[in-house]
Short mmCIF file of C-alpha atoms in Angstrom, two decimals:
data_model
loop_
_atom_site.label_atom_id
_atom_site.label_comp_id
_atom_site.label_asym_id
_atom_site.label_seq_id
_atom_site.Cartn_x
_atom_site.Cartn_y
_atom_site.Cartn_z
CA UNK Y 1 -81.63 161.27 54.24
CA UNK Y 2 -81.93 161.62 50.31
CA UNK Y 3 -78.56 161.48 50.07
CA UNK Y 4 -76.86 158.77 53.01
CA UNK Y 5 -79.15 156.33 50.74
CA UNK Y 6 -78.01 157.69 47.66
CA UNK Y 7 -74.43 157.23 49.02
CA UNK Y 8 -75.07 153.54 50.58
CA UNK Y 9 -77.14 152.37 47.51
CA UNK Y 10 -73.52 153.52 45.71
CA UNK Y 11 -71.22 152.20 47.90
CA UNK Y 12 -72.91 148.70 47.74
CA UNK Y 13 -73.47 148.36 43.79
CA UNK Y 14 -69.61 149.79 43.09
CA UNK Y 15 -69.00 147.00 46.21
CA UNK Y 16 -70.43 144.20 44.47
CA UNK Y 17 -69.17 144.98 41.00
CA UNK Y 18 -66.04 145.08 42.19
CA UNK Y 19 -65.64 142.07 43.98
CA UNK Y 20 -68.42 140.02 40.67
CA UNK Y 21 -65.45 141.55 38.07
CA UNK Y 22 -62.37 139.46 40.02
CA UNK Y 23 -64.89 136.82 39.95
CA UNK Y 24 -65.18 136.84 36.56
CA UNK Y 25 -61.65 136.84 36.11
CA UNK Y 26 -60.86 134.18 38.16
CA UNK Y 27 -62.88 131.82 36.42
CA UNK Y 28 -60.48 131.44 33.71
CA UNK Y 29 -57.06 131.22 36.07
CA UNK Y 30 -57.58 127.85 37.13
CA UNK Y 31 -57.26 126.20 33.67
CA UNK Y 32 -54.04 128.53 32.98
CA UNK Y 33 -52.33 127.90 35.61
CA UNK Y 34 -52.82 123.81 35.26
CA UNK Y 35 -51.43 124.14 31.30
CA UNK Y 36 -49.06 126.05 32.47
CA UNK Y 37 -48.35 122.91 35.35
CA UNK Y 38 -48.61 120.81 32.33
CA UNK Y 39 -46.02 121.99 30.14
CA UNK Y 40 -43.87 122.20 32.79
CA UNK Y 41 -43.96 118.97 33.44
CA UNK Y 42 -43.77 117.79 30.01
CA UNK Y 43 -40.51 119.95 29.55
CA UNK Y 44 -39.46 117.95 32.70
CA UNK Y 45 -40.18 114.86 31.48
CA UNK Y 46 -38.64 115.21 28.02
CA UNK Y 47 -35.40 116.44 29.87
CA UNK Y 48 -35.07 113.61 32.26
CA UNK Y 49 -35.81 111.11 29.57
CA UNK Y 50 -33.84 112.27 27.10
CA UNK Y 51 -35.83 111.89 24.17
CA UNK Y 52 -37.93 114.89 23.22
CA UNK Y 53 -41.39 113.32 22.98
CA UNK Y 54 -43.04 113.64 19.45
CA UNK Y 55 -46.26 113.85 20.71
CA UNK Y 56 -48.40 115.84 23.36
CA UNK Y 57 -47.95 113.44 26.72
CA UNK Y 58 -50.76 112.19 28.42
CA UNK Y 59 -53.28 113.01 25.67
CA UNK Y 60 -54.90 109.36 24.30
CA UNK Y 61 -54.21 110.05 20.52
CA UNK Y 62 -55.56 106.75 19.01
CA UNK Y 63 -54.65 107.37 15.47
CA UNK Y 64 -50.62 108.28 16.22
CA UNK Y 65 -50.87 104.86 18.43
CA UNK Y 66 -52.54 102.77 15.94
CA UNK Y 67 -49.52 103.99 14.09
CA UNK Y 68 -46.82 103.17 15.80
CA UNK Y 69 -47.71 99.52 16.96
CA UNK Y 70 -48.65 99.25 13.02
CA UNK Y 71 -44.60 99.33 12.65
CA UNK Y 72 -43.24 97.24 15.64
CA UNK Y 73 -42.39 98.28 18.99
CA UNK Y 74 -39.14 98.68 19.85
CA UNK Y 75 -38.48 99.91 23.62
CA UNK Y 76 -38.70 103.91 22.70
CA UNK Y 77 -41.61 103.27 20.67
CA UNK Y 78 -43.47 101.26 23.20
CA UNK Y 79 -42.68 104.21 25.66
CA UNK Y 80 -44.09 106.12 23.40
CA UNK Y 81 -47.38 104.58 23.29
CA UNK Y 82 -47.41 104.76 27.16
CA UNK Y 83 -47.26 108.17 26.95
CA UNK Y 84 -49.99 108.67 24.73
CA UNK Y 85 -52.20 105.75 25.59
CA UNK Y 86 -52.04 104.83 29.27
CA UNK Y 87 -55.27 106.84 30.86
CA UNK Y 88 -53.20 106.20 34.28
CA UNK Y 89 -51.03 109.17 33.45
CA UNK Y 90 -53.87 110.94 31.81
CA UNK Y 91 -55.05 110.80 35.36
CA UNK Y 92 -51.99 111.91 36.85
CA UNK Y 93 -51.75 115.32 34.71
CA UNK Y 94 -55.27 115.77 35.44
CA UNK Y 95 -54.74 115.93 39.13
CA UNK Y 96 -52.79 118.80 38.35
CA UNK Y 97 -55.71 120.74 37.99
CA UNK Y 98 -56.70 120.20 41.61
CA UNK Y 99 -53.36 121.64 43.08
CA UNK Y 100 -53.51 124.80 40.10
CA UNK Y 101 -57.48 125.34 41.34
CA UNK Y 102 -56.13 125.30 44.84
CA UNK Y 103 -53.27 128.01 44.02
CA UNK Y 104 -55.88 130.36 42.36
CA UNK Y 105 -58.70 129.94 45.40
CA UNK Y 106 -56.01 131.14 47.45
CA UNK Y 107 -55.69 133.99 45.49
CA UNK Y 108 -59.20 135.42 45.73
CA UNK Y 109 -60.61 137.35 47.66
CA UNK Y 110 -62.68 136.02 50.77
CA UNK Y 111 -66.39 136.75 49.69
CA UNK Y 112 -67.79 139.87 51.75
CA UNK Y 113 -70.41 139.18 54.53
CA UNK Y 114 -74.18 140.81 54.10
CA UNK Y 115 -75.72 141.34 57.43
CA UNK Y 116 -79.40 142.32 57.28
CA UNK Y 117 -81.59 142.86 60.69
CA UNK Y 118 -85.17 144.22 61.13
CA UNK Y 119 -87.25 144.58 64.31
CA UNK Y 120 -91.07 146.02 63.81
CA UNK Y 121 -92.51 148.22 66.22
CA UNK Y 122 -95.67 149.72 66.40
CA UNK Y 123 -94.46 153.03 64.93
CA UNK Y 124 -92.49 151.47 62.40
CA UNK Y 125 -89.48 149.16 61.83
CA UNK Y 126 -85.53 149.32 62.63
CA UNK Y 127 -83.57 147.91 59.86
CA UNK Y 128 -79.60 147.57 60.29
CA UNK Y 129 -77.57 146.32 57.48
CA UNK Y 130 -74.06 145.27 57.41
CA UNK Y 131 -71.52 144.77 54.93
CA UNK Y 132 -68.15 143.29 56.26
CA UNK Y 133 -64.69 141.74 54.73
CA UNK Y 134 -62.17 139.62 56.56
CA UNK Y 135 -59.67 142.00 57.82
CA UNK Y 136 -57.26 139.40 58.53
CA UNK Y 137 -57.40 138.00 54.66
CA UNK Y 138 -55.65 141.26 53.64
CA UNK Y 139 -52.25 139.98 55.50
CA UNK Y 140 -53.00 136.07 55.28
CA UNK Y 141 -53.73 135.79 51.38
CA UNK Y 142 -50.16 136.08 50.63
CA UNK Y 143 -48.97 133.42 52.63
CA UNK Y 144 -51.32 131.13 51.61
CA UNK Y 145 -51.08 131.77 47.69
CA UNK Y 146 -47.26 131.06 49.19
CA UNK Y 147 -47.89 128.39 50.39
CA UNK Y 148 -50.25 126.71 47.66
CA UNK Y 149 -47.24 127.68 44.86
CA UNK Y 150 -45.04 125.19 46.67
CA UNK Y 151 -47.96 122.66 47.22
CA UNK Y 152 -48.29 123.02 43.24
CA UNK Y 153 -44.19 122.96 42.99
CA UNK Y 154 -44.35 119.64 44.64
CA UNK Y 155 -47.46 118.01 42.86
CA UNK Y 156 -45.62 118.72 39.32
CA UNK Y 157 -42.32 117.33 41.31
CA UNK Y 158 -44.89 114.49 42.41
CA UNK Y 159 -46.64 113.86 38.80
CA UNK Y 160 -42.91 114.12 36.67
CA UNK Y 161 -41.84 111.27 39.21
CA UNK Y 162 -44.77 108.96 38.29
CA UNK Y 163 -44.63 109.61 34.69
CA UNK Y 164 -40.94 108.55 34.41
CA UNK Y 165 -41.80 105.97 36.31
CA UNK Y 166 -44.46 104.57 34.02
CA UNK Y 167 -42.00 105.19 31.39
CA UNK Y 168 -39.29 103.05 32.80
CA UNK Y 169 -41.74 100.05 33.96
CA UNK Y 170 -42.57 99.87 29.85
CA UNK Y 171 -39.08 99.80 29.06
CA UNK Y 172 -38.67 96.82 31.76
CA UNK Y 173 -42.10 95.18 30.12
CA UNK Y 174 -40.25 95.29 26.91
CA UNK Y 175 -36.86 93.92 28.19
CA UNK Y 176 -39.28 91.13 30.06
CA UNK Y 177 -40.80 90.14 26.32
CA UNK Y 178 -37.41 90.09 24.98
CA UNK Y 179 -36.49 87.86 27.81
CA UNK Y 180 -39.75 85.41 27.35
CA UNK Y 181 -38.94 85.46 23.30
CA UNK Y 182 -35.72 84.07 23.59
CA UNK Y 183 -36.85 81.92 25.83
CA UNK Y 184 -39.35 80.54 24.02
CA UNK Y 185 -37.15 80.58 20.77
CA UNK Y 186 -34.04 78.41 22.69
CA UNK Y 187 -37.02 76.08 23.87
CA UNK Y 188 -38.60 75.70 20.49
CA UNK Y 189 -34.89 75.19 19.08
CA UNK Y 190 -33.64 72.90 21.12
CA UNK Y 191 -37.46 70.76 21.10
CA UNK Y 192 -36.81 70.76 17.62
CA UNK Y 193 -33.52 69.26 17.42
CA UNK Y 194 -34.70 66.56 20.05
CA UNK Y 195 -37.48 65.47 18.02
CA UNK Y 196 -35.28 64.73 14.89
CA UNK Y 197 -33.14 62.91 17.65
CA UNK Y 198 -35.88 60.63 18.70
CA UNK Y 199 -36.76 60.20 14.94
CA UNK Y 200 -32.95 59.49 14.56
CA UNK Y 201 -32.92 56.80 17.63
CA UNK Y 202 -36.37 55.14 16.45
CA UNK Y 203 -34.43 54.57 13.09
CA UNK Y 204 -31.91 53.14 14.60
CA UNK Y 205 -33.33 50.58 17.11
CA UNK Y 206 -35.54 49.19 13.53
CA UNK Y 207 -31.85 48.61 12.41
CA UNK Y 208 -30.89 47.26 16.06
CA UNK Y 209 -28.00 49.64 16.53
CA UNK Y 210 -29.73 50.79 19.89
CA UNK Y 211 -31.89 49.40 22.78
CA UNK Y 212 -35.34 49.71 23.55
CA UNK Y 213 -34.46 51.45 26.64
CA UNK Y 214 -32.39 54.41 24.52
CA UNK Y 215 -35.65 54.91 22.65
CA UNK Y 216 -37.62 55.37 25.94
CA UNK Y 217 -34.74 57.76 27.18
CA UNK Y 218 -35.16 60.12 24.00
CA UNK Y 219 -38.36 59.83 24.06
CA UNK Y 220 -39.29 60.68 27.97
CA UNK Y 221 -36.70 63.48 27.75
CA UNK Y 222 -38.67 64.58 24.38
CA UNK Y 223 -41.59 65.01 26.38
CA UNK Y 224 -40.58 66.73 29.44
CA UNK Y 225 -38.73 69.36 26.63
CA UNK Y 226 -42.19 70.13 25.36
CA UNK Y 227 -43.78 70.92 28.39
CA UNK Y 228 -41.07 73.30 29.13
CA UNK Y 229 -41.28 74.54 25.92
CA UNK Y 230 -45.56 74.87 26.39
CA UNK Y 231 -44.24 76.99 29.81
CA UNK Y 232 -41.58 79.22 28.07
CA UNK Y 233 -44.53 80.08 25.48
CA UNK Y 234 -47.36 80.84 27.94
CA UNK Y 235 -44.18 83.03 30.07
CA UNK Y 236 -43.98 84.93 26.86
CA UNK Y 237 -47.50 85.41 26.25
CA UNK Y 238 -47.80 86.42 29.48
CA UNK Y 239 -45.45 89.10 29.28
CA UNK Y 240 -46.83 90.65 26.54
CA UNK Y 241 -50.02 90.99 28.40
CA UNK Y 242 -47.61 92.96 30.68
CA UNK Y 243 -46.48 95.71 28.49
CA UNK Y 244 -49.77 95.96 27.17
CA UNK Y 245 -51.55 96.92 30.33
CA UNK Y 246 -48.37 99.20 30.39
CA UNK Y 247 -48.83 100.56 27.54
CA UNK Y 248 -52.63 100.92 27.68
CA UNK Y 249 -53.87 99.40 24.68
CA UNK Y 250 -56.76 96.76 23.97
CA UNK Y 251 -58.78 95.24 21.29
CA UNK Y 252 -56.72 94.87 17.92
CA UNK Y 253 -53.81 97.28 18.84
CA UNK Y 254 -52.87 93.84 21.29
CA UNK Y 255 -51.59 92.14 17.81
CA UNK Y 256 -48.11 94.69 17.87
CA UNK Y 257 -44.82 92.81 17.06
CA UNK Y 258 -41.99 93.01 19.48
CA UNK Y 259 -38.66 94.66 17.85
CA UNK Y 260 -35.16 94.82 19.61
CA UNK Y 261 -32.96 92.29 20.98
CA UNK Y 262 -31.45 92.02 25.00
CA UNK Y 263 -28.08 94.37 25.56
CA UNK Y 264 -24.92 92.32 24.64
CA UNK Y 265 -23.57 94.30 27.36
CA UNK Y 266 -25.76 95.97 29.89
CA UNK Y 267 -23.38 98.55 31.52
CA UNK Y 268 -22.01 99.69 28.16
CA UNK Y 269 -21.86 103.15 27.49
CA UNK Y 270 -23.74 103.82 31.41
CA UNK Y 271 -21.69 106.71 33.45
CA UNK Y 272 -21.12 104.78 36.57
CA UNK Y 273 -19.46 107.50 38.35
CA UNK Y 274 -20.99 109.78 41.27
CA UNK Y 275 -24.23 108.00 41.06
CA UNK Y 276 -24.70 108.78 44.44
CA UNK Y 277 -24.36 113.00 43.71
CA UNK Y 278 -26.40 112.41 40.60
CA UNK Y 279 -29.34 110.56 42.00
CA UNK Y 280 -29.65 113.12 44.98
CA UNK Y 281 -29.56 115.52 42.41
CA UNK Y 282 -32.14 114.46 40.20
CA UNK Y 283 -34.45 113.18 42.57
CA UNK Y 284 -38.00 114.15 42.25
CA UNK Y 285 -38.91 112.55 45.79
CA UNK Y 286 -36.00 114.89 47.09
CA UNK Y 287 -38.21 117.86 45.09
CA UNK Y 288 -41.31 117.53 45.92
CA UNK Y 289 -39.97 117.02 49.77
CA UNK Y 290 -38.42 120.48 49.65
CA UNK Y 291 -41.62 121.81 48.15
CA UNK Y 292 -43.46 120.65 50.87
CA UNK Y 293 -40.85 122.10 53.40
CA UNK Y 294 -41.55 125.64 51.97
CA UNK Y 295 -44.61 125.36 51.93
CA UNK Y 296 -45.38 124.31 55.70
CA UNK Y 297 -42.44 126.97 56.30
CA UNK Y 298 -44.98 129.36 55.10
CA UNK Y 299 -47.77 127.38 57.09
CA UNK Y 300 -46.46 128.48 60.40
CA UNK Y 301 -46.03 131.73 59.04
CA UNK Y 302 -49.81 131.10 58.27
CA UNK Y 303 -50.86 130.28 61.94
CA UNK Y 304 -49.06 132.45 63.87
CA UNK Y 305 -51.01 135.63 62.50
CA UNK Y 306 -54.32 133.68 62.49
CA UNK Y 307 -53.72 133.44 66.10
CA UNK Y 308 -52.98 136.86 66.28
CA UNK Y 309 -55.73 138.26 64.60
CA UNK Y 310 -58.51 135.52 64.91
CA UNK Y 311 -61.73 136.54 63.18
CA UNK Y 312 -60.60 140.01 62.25
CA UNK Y 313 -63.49 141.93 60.12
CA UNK Y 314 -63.78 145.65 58.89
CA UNK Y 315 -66.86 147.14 57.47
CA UNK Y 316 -69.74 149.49 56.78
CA UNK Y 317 -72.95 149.60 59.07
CA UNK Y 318 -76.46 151.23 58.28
CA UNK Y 319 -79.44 151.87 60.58
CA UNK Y 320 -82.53 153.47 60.54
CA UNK Y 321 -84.70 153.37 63.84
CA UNK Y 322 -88.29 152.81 63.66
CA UNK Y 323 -90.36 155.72 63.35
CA UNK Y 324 -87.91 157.94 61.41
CA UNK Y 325 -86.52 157.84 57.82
CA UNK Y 326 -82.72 158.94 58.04
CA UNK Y 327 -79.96 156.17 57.91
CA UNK Y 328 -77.27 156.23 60.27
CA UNK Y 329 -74.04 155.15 58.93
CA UNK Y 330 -70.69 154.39 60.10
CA UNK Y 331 -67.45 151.88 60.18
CA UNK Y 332 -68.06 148.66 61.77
CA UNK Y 333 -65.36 146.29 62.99
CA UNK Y 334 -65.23 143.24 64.78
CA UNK Y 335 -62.07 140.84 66.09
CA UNK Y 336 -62.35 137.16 67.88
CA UNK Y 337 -61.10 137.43 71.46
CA UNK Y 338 -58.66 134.53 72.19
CA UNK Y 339 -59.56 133.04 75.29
CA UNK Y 340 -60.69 129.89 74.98
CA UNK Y 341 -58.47 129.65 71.65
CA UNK Y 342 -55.16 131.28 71.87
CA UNK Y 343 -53.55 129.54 68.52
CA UNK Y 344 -50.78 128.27 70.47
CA UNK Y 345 -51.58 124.65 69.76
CA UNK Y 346 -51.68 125.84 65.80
CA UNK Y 347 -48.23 127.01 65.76
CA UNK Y 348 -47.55 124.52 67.80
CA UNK Y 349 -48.51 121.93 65.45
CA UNK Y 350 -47.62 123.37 62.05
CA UNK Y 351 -44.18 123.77 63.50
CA UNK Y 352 -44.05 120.36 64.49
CA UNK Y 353 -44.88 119.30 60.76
CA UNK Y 354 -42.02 121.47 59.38
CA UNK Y 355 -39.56 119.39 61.82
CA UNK Y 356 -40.61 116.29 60.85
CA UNK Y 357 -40.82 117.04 57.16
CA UNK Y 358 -37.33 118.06 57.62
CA UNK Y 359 -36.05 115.11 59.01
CA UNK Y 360 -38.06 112.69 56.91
CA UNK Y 361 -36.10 114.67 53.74
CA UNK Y 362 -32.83 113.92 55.03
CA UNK Y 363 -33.63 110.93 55.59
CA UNK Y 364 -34.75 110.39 52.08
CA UNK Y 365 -31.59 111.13 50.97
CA UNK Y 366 -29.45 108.99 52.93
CA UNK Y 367 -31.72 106.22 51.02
CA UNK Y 368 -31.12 107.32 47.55
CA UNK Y 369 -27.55 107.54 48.11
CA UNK Y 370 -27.75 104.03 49.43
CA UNK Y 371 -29.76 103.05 46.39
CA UNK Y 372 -27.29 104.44 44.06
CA UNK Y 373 -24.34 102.35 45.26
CA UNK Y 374 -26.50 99.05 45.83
CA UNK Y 375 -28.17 99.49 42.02
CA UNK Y 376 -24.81 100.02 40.64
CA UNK Y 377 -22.81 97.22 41.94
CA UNK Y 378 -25.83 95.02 41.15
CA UNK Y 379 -25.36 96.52 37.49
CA UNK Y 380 -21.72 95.62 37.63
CA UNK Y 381 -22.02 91.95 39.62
CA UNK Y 382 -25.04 91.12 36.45
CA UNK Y 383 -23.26 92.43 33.69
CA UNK Y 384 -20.08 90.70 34.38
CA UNK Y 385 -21.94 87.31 35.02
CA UNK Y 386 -24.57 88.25 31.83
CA UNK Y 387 -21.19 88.30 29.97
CA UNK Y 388 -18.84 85.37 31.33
CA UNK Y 389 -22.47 83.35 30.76
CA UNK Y 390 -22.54 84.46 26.79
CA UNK Y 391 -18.83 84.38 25.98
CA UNK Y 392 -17.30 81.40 28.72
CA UNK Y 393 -20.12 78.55 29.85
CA UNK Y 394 -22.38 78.61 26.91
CA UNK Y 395 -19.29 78.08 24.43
CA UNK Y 396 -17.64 75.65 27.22
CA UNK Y 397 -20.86 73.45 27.03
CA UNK Y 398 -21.39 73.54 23.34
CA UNK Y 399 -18.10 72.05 23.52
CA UNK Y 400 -18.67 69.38 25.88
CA UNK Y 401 -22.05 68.34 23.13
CA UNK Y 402 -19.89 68.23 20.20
CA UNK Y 403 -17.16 65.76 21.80
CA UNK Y 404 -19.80 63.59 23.78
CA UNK Y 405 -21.52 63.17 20.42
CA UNK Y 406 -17.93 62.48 18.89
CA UNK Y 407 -17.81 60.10 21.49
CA UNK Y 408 -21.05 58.53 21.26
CA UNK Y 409 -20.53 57.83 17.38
CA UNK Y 410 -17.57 56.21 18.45
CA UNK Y 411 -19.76 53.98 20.52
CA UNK Y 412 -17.64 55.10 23.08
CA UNK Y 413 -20.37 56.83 25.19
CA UNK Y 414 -24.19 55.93 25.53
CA UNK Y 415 -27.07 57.79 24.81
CA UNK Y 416 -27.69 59.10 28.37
CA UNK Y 417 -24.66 60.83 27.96
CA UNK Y 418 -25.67 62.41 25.14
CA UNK Y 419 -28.84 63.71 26.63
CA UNK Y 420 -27.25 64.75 29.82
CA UNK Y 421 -24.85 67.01 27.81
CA UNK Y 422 -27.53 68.45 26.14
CA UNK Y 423 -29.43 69.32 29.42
CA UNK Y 424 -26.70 71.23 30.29
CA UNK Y 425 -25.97 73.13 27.20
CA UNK Y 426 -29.75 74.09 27.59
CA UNK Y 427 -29.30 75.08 31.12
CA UNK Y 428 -26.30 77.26 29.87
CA UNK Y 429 -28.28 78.97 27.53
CA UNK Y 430 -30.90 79.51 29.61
CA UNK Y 431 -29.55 80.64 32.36
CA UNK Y 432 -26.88 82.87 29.82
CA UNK Y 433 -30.79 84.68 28.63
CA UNK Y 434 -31.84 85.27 32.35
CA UNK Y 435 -28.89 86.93 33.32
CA UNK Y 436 -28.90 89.02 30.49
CA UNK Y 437 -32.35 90.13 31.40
CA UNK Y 438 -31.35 91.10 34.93
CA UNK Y 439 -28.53 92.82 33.35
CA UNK Y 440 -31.08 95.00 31.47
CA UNK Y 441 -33.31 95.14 34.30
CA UNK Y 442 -31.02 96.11 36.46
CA UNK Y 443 -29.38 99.22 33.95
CA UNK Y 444 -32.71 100.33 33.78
CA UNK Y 445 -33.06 100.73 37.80
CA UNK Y 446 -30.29 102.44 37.70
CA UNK Y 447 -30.96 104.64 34.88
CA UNK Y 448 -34.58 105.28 36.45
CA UNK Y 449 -32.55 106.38 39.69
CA UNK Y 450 -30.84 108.83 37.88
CA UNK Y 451 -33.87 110.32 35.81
CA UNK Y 452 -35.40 111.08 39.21
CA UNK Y 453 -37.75 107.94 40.32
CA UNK Y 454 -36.36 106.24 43.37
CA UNK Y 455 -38.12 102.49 43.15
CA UNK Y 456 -37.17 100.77 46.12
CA UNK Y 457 -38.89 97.61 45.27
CA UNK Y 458 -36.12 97.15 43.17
CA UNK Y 459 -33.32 98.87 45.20
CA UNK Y 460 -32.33 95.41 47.66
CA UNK Y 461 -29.42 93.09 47.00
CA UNK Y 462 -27.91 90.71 48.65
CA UNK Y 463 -25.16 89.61 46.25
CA UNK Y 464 -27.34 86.13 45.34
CA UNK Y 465 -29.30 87.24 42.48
CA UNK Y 466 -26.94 85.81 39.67
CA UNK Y 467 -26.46 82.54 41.61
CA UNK Y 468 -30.83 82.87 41.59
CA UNK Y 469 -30.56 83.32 37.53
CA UNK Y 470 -31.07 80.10 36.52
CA UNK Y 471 -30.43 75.97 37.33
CA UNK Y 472 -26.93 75.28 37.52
CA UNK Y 473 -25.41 73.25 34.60
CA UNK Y 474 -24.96 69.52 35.38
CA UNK Y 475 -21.32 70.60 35.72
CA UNK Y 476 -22.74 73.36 38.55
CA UNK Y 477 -21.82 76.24 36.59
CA UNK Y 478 -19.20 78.90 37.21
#
């Protein structure tokens, strides 16, 4: 008797010290494995981008921000204030955590089941204990740490993707303010030289070189130029506002200057070739869809022994009967009988998942390839109009000004010839900026293709978008 209790009392305290030291070591796994996630993805991230960052991503360092909008923002700099500043992707590596905590729970042990039972009889009282582990877990526990590694495979596929996209929306922020700028600035210029006009015209109907109705003319057309102008500036403000929510940053850090100027030519120096081989390559979608194919692969795996050995358990037992004082002791075992729950429908089902995930992946691919060819021709089609805008109409009407004003101090021409020249030198220029902004926009869709981050809010064109750029001149254009 002395010594089954000795030998029980043993086997339960070495037991539970065993199973209290992996415990203890566990607790400390979790937050590895999600820096090791982490850097991953950073090394990811810096690879795709192409600029090693300076700074640890995703960590809000206000100091190293306050420095860099101190100097200007150009577009890498306002990237990398994103990357240090937007609590969005703070968020996103945080999540990693959750898939790294998963990987490591699958990874324990299952915790061992105490069974304690007493009956009191006259004579005394039966007491039968029980101490029991998951037999099953032995066989299933590497499947499903298999199965959580490609889980966490696809959320670091799944946080990369979201991260270059963030970075790429700040880079088409910036291009937007660069856009509103000039804007504003061709607005401001051209309100400008209209004012000294009107001045000019006033001056000249005191001398009675012009009508009353001339005045009116310059002076109506004066107007409606500083409303637009009064639009072009709130458009600017308003994309500022933009790639500061991008960015991240409030309060006085809102007062950063804007440096850079639009591409003079959007597609230079831009590998066009086998975009379609490249983007299927890089694609992070693509990655984290394979990830998730593996690991429902090893899902099924997963089922098909649960249903095999359903509630599987292997153990010790000890008894003593009322009435005497030895303990009986011996193996216990105990395994789920499958007949109201074969696991058919399990397998069943996790094999159905696989399929579709499968199919849903190649389908995913046709889509970037498509994307590829539609976000290059739209980079070719913008770029070619950005630049037969800059170096063809623009020139062409600031042509057409300088002769009608030859003309008109020839008195050969009227004032409302004068102004509708103008209108369409304006309308050259402006629509000249906008297509150079879809230009840039549209490099940047591409180049965000290729870095991995399929966007397909931008991925449709219908071949319109550079007749959409801007109002035709009064000549309708090219």
């Amino acid at each position: 008797m002395h010594v089954r209790g000795q030998f029980l009392a043993t086997f339960l305290a070495t037991f539970l010290a065993t199973f209290l030291a992996a415990a203890l070591a566990a607790c400390a796994a979790p937050q590895r494995a999600a820096d090791e996630a982490r850097g991953t993805v950073r090394r990811e991230v810096d690879e795709r981008l192409g600029m090693p960052q300076q700074d640890e991503v995703g960590m809000v360092a206000e100091e190293r921000v306050r420095e860099l909008c101190a100097g200007g923002l150009d577009e890498d700099e306002a990237v990398r204030v994103t990357l240090l500043s937007n609590r969005a992707l703070t968020a996103r590596y945080a999540e990693l955590g959750v898939s790294a905590a998963e990987l490591e729970q699958t990874r324990l042990w299952a915790n061992p089941v105490l069974e304690v039972g007493l009956l009191f009889f006259g004579d005394g009282t039966q007491i039968d204990l029980g101490l029991s582990q998951s037999f099953v877990d032995v066989f299933l526990r590497p499947r499903r740490a298999a199965v959580a590694e490609h889980e966490l495979d696809g959320a670091r596929a799944r946080v990369a993707r979201d991260v270059v996209g963030h970075v790429f929306a700040t880079r088409r922020a910036h291009v937007t303010v660069l856009a509103a700028r000039a804007r504003f600035e061709l607005e401001s210029r051209h309100a400008a030289a209209l004012e000294a006009s009107v001045e000019l015209v006033r001056r000249l109907h005191v001398a009675g070189n012009v009508t009353a109705t001339d005045v009116a003319l310059e002076e109506a057309a004066l107007a409606a130029r500083l409303l637009t102008r009064s639009a072009a500036e709130l458009a600017f403000v308003a994309a500022r506002e933009s790639l500061s929510r991008e960015m991240g940053v409030w309060g006085d850090l809102l007062a950063f200057e804007i440096t850079g100027e639009l591409r003079l030519d959007a597609a230079s120096g831009l590998d066009l070739e086998r975009v379609e081989s490249r983007a299927v390559t890089a694609s992070l979608d693509l990655a984290e869809g394979r990830s998730h194919m593996h690991a429902l692969a090893q899902a099924v795996g997963v089922a098909e022994l649960d249903a095999r050995l359903p509630e599987a358990q292997i153990g010790l037992m000890a008894e003593k009967d009322h009435g005497e004082s030895d303990w009986g002791l011996g193996p216990h075992a105990a395994i789920g009988i499958p007949l109201g729950d074969a696991g058919s429908t399990r397998g069943f089902g996790a094999r159905a998942r696989l399929a579709a995930a499968e199919a849903m992946y190649w389908s995913r691919a046709v889509e970037i390839r498509s994307r590829a060819r539609t976000l290059r021709e739209r980079l070719r089609a913008l770029a070619g109009d950005a630049r037969f805008a800059r170096d063809v109409l623009v020139p062409a009407e600031q042509q057409v000004v300088l002769e009608t004003l030859r003309n008109y101090n020839a008195m050969q021409v009227g004032v409302f010839d004068v102004l509708r020249a103008q209108g369409a030198e304006l309308a050259a220029e402006r629509r000249a900026v906008t297509l150079a902004a879809k230009a840039a926009q549209a490099r940047l869709d591409l180049e965000e293709l290729l870095a991995g981050s399929a966007n397909g809010a931008r991925a449709d064109f219908d071949g319109q978008e550079t007749n959409e750029a801007g109002p035709d001149t009064a000549r309708g254009g090219h």
